[in-house]
PDB file of C-alpha atoms in Angstrom:
ATOM      1  CA  UNK A   9       3.859  68.696-140.605  1.00 57.00           C
ATOM      2  CA  UNK A  10       5.231  68.779-137.020  1.00 55.00           C
ATOM      3  CA  UNK A  11       2.236  66.802-135.816  1.00 55.00           C
ATOM      4  CA  UNK A  12       2.659  64.202-138.518  1.00 52.00           C
ATOM      5  CA  UNK A  13       6.356  63.823-137.716  1.00 50.00           C
ATOM      6  CA  UNK A  14       5.555  63.520-134.000  1.00 57.00           C
ATOM      7  CA  UNK A  15       2.931  60.874-134.720  1.00 52.00           C
ATOM      8  CA  UNK A  16       5.384  58.801-136.773  1.00 54.00           C
ATOM      9  CA  UNK A  17       8.035  59.161-134.064  1.00 58.00           C
ATOM     10  CA  UNK A  18       5.649  57.910-131.388  1.00 61.00           C
ATOM     11  CA  UNK A  19       4.536  54.977-133.540  1.00 63.00           C
ATOM     12  CA  UNK A  20       8.176  54.104-134.238  1.00 57.00           C
ATOM     13  CA  UNK A  21       9.098  54.203-130.539  1.00 56.00           C
ATOM     14  CA  UNK A  22       6.142  52.026-129.565  1.00 56.00           C
ATOM     15  CA  UNK A  23       6.934  49.508-132.304  1.00 54.00           C
ATOM     16  CA  UNK A  24      10.546  49.247-131.095  1.00 51.00           C
ATOM     17  CA  UNK A  25       9.551  48.787-127.468  1.00 46.00           C
ATOM     18  CA  UNK A  26       6.830  46.274-128.317  1.00 42.00           C
ATOM     19  CA  UNK A  27       9.343  44.203-130.297  1.00 45.00           C
ATOM     20  CA  UNK A  28      11.601  43.933-127.275  1.00 46.00           C
ATOM     21  CA  UNK A  29       8.675  43.121-125.002  1.00 45.00           C
ATOM     22  CA  UNK A  30       7.713  40.120-127.165  1.00 60.00           C
ATOM     23  CA  UNK A  31      11.078  38.359-126.804  1.00 69.00           C
ATOM     24  CA  UNK A  32      10.232  35.067-125.083  1.00 92.00           C
ATOM     25  CA  UNK A  33      13.790  33.801-124.921  1.00 96.00           C
ATOM     26  CA  UNK A  34      16.468  35.601-122.920  1.00 97.00           C
ATOM     27  CA  UNK A  35      19.185  33.126-123.968  1.00 97.00           C
ATOM     28  CA  UNK A  36      19.235  30.357-126.563  1.00 98.00           C
ATOM     29  CA  UNK A  37      22.193  28.001-126.310  1.00 98.00           C
ATOM     30  CA  UNK A  38      22.987  24.971-128.430  1.00 98.00           C
ATOM     31  CA  UNK A  39      25.977  22.712-127.860  1.00 98.00           C
ATOM     32  CA  UNK A  40      27.088  19.857-130.093  1.00 96.00           C
ATOM     33  CA  UNK A  41      29.395  17.273-128.548  1.00 93.00           C
ATOM     34  CA  UNK A  42      31.975  14.885-129.939  1.00 90.00           C
ATOM     35  CA  UNK A  43      31.555  11.477-131.538  1.00 88.00           C
ATOM     36  CA  UNK A  44      34.063   8.863-132.723  1.00 84.00           C
ATOM     37  CA  UNK A  45      34.354  10.636-136.066  1.00 81.00           C
ATOM     38  CA  UNK A  46      34.274  14.134-137.483  1.00 84.00           C
ATOM     39  CA  UNK A  47      31.158  15.501-135.802  1.00 89.00           C
ATOM     40  CA  UNK A  48      31.364  19.285-135.347  1.00 92.00           C
ATOM     41  CA  UNK A  49      32.076  20.237-131.739  1.00 92.00           C
ATOM     42  CA  UNK A  50      30.823  23.705-130.832  1.00 95.00           C
ATOM     43  CA  UNK A  51      28.628  25.819-128.598  1.00 98.00           C
ATOM     44  CA  UNK A  52      26.484  28.675-129.869  1.00 98.00           C
ATOM     45  CA  UNK A  53      24.801  31.218-127.597  1.00 98.00           C
ATOM     46  CA  UNK A  54      22.248  33.708-128.941  1.00 98.00           C
ATOM     47  CA  UNK A  55      20.598  36.602-127.099  1.00 97.00           C
ATOM     48  CA  UNK A  56      17.408  38.548-128.005  1.00 97.00           C
ATOM     49  CA  UNK A  57      19.464  41.363-129.533  1.00 97.00           C
ATOM     50  CA  UNK A  58      20.543  38.680-132.081  1.00 97.00           C
ATOM     51  CA  UNK A  59      24.157  38.693-130.868  1.00 98.00           C
ATOM     52  CA  UNK A  60      25.626  35.213-131.240  1.00 98.00           C
ATOM     53  CA  UNK A  61      28.830  33.743-129.860  1.00 98.00           C
ATOM     54  CA  UNK A  62      30.216  30.611-131.493  1.00 96.00           C
ATOM     55  CA  UNK A  63      32.794  28.650-129.521  1.00 96.00           C
ATOM     56  CA  UNK A  64      34.170  26.343-132.202  1.00 94.00           C
ATOM     57  CA  UNK A  65      36.305  23.421-131.075  1.00 92.00           C
ATOM     58  CA  UNK A  66      36.868  21.048-134.025  1.00 87.00           C
ATOM     59  CA  UNK A  67      35.372  19.997-137.403  1.00 86.00           C
ATOM     60  CA  UNK A  68      33.278  23.140-137.857  1.00 86.00           C
ATOM     61  CA  UNK A  69      34.820  24.613-140.967  1.00 78.00           C
ATOM     62  CA  UNK A  70      36.776  21.753-142.564  1.00 70.00           C
ATOM     63  CA  UNK A  71      35.119  19.502-145.107  1.00 65.00           C
ATOM     64  CA  UNK A  72      37.414  16.502-144.716  1.00 67.00           C
ATOM     65  CA  UNK A  73      38.063  14.299-141.716  1.00 64.00           C
ATOM     66  CA  UNK A  74      41.588  14.250-140.381  1.00 66.00           C
ATOM     67  CA  UNK A  75      42.728  12.039-137.518  1.00 65.00           C
ATOM     68  CA  UNK A  76      45.114  14.819-136.516  1.00 68.00           C
ATOM     69  CA  UNK A  77      42.312  17.368-136.039  1.00 70.00           C
ATOM     70  CA  UNK A  78      42.354  16.933-132.262  1.00 65.00           C
ATOM     71  CA  UNK A  79      46.090  17.696-132.211  1.00 71.00           C
ATOM     72  CA  UNK A  80      45.337  21.148-133.611  1.00 78.00           C
ATOM     73  CA  UNK A  81      44.271  24.010-131.333  1.00 83.00           C
ATOM     74  CA  UNK A  82      40.575  24.752-131.040  1.00 84.00           C
ATOM     75  CA  UNK A  83      39.182  26.693-133.986  1.00 91.00           C
ATOM     76  CA  UNK A  84      38.315  29.745-131.891  1.00 92.00           C
ATOM     77  CA  UNK A  85      35.586  31.996-130.610  1.00 96.00           C
ATOM     78  CA  UNK A  86      33.522  33.930-133.142  1.00 97.00           C
ATOM     79  CA  UNK A  87      30.855  36.609-132.903  1.00 98.00           C
ATOM     80  CA  UNK A  88      28.099  37.870-135.188  1.00 97.00           C
ATOM     81  CA  UNK A  89      24.708  39.517-135.258  1.00 98.00           C
ATOM     82  CA  UNK A  90      22.265  36.939-136.573  1.00 98.00           C
ATOM     83  CA  UNK A  91      20.320  38.191-139.578  1.00 97.00           C
ATOM     84  CA  UNK A  92      16.855  39.336-138.501  1.00 97.00           C
ATOM     85  CA  UNK A  93      15.057  36.845-140.759  1.00 97.00           C
ATOM     86  CA  UNK A  94      17.143  33.965-139.418  1.00 98.00           C
ATOM     87  CA  UNK A  95      16.479  35.005-135.818  1.00 97.00           C
ATOM     88  CA  UNK A  96      12.738  35.115-136.514  1.00 97.00           C
ATOM     89  CA  UNK A  97      12.957  31.648-138.073  1.00 97.00           C
ATOM     90  CA  UNK A  98      14.861  30.375-135.019  1.00 97.00           C
ATOM     91  CA  UNK A  99      12.248  31.690-132.595  1.00 97.00           C
ATOM     92  CA  UNK A 100       9.473  30.270-134.795  1.00 96.00           C
ATOM     93  CA  UNK A 101      11.164  26.840-134.691  1.00 97.00           C
ATOM     94  CA  UNK A 102      11.396  27.086-130.895  1.00 96.00           C
ATOM     95  CA  UNK A 103       7.765  28.202-130.609  1.00 96.00           C
ATOM     96  CA  UNK A 104       6.696  25.265-132.788  1.00 96.00           C
ATOM     97  CA  UNK A 105       8.658  22.867-130.535  1.00 94.00           C
ATOM     98  CA  UNK A 106       6.739  23.933-127.431  1.00 92.00           C
ATOM     99  CA  UNK A 107      10.090  23.722-125.612  1.00 93.00           C
ATOM    100  CA  UNK A 108       8.757  23.751-122.059  1.00 93.00           C
ATOM    101  CA  UNK A 109       6.870  20.497-122.672  1.00 94.00           C
ATOM    102  CA  UNK A 110       9.780  18.530-124.182  1.00 95.00           C
ATOM    103  CA  UNK A 111      11.536  15.734-122.310  1.00 96.00           C
ATOM    104  CA  UNK A 112      14.791  16.624-120.597  1.00 96.00           C
ATOM    105  CA  UNK A 113      16.614  13.619-122.076  1.00 95.00           C
ATOM    106  CA  UNK A 114      16.389  11.799-125.383  1.00 94.00           C
ATOM    107  CA  UNK A 115      18.338   8.867-126.788  1.00 90.00           C
ATOM    108  CA  UNK A 116      19.720   5.645-125.396  1.00 81.00           C
ATOM    109  CA  UNK A 117      23.401   5.118-124.847  1.00 74.00           C
ATOM    110  CA  UNK A 118      23.554   1.539-126.140  1.00 75.00           C
ATOM    111  CA  UNK A 119      25.599   2.853-129.092  1.00 75.00           C
ATOM    112  CA  UNK A 120      28.822   4.499-127.968  1.00 75.00           C
ATOM    113  CA  UNK A 121      29.895   6.631-130.926  1.00 84.00           C
ATOM    114  CA  UNK A 122      27.040   9.109-131.340  1.00 91.00           C
ATOM    115  CA  UNK A 123      27.250  12.829-130.547  1.00 93.00           C
ATOM    116  CA  UNK A 124      25.212  14.436-127.800  1.00 94.00           C
ATOM    117  CA  UNK A 125      23.508  17.771-128.254  1.00 96.00           C
ATOM    118  CA  UNK A 126      22.431  20.122-125.508  1.00 98.00           C
ATOM    119  CA  UNK A 127      19.719  22.718-125.933  1.00 98.00           C
ATOM    120  CA  UNK A 128      19.520  25.234-123.086  1.00 98.00           C
ATOM    121  CA  UNK A 129      16.788  27.847-123.166  1.00 98.00           C
ATOM    122  CA  UNK A 130      16.295  30.655-120.667  1.00 97.00           C
ATOM    123  CA  UNK A 131      12.912  32.302-120.913  1.00 96.00           C
ATOM    124  CA  UNK A 132      12.120  35.948-120.208  1.00 95.00           C
ATOM    125  CA  UNK A 133       9.922  34.858-117.275  1.00 94.00           C
ATOM    126  CA  UNK A 134      13.029  33.526-115.470  1.00 94.00           C
ATOM    127  CA  UNK A 135      12.350  29.838-116.130  1.00 96.00           C
ATOM    128  CA  UNK A 136      14.637  27.598-118.149  1.00 97.00           C
ATOM    129  CA  UNK A 137      14.652  24.296-120.001  1.00 97.00           C
ATOM    130  CA  UNK A 138      17.651  22.018-120.596  1.00 98.00           C
ATOM    131  CA  UNK A 139      17.459  19.184-123.104  1.00 97.00           C
ATOM    132  CA  UNK A 140      20.127  16.524-123.592  1.00 96.00           C
ATOM    133  CA  UNK A 141      19.803  14.493-126.782  1.00 96.00           C
ATOM    134  CA  UNK A 142      22.171  11.558-127.281  1.00 95.00           C
ATOM    135  CA  UNK A 143      22.298  10.810-131.000  1.00 92.00           C
ATOM    136  CA  UNK A 144      20.494  14.029-131.961  1.00 91.00           C
ATOM    137  CA  UNK A 145      17.267  12.203-132.810  1.00 88.00           C
ATOM    138  CA  UNK A 146      14.939  13.291-129.987  1.00 92.00           C
ATOM    139  CA  UNK A 147      12.071  14.393-132.214  1.00 94.00           C
ATOM    140  CA  UNK A 148      11.747  15.373-135.857  1.00 95.00           C
ATOM    141  CA  UNK A 149      11.310  19.032-134.878  1.00 96.00           C
ATOM    142  CA  UNK A 150      14.409  18.924-132.653  1.00 96.00           C
ATOM    143  CA  UNK A 151      16.424  17.465-135.546  1.00 95.00           C
ATOM    144  CA  UNK A 152      15.230  20.335-137.746  1.00 97.00           C
ATOM    145  CA  UNK A 153      16.350  22.822-135.068  1.00 97.00           C
ATOM    146  CA  UNK A 154      19.789  21.173-134.768  1.00 96.00           C
ATOM    147  CA  UNK A 155      20.220  21.460-138.552  1.00 96.00           C
ATOM    148  CA  UNK A 156      19.270  25.132-138.338  1.00 98.00           C
ATOM    149  CA  UNK A 157      22.065  25.748-135.797  1.00 97.00           C
ATOM    150  CA  UNK A 158      24.535  23.854-138.017  1.00 94.00           C
ATOM    151  CA  UNK A 159      23.512  26.042-140.957  1.00 95.00           C
ATOM    152  CA  UNK A 160      23.968  29.259-138.928  1.00 96.00           C
ATOM    153  CA  UNK A 161      27.697  28.479-138.751  1.00 95.00           C
ATOM    154  CA  UNK A 162      27.862  28.806-142.540  1.00 93.00           C
ATOM    155  CA  UNK A 163      25.264  31.428-143.488  1.00 95.00           C
ATOM    156  CA  UNK A 164      26.236  34.283-141.105  1.00 96.00           C
ATOM    157  CA  UNK A 165      29.182  36.676-141.164  1.00 95.00           C
ATOM    158  CA  UNK A 166      31.279  35.443-138.218  1.00 95.00           C
ATOM    159  CA  UNK A 167      34.223  37.480-136.970  1.00 96.00           C
ATOM    160  CA  UNK A 168      36.931  35.907-134.870  1.00 94.00           C
ATOM    161  CA  UNK A 169      36.760  37.242-131.303  1.00 91.00           C
ATOM    162  CA  UNK A 170      39.649  35.336-129.717  1.00 60.00           C
TER     163      UNK A 170
END
């Protein structure tokens, strides 16, 4: 029985360490900028331990547009641990994007009222990739990723940090 318990303990320890070794992304950061309307303004940073920080400025939790929204204080800073399934889906979306080969800039600024998104990825090998997307229409897969970040604001258990 002791040998069986020891074997399971060793397998468990190796599975935990191999999970951490496979993390490709040391930091995943998404920032959504303002537009001339009620576009959500926020920045979300996620680490491999699934800890996420949401810095919410305006229009993140309200359903209706109010011209006076900018007169209100920022919505706040929130923290959560991203659900394991959602984190796996996020990394799968990033893997499918082939992030390192994406352009650094998307969109043309001939329309002045669109939001800009910023995707900043730091890889475990020390490299990084920054993508600026004016209008949030860089590629279909990028748009799907942006929607995923928007959804994370509503399908996780955020606690106010500040």
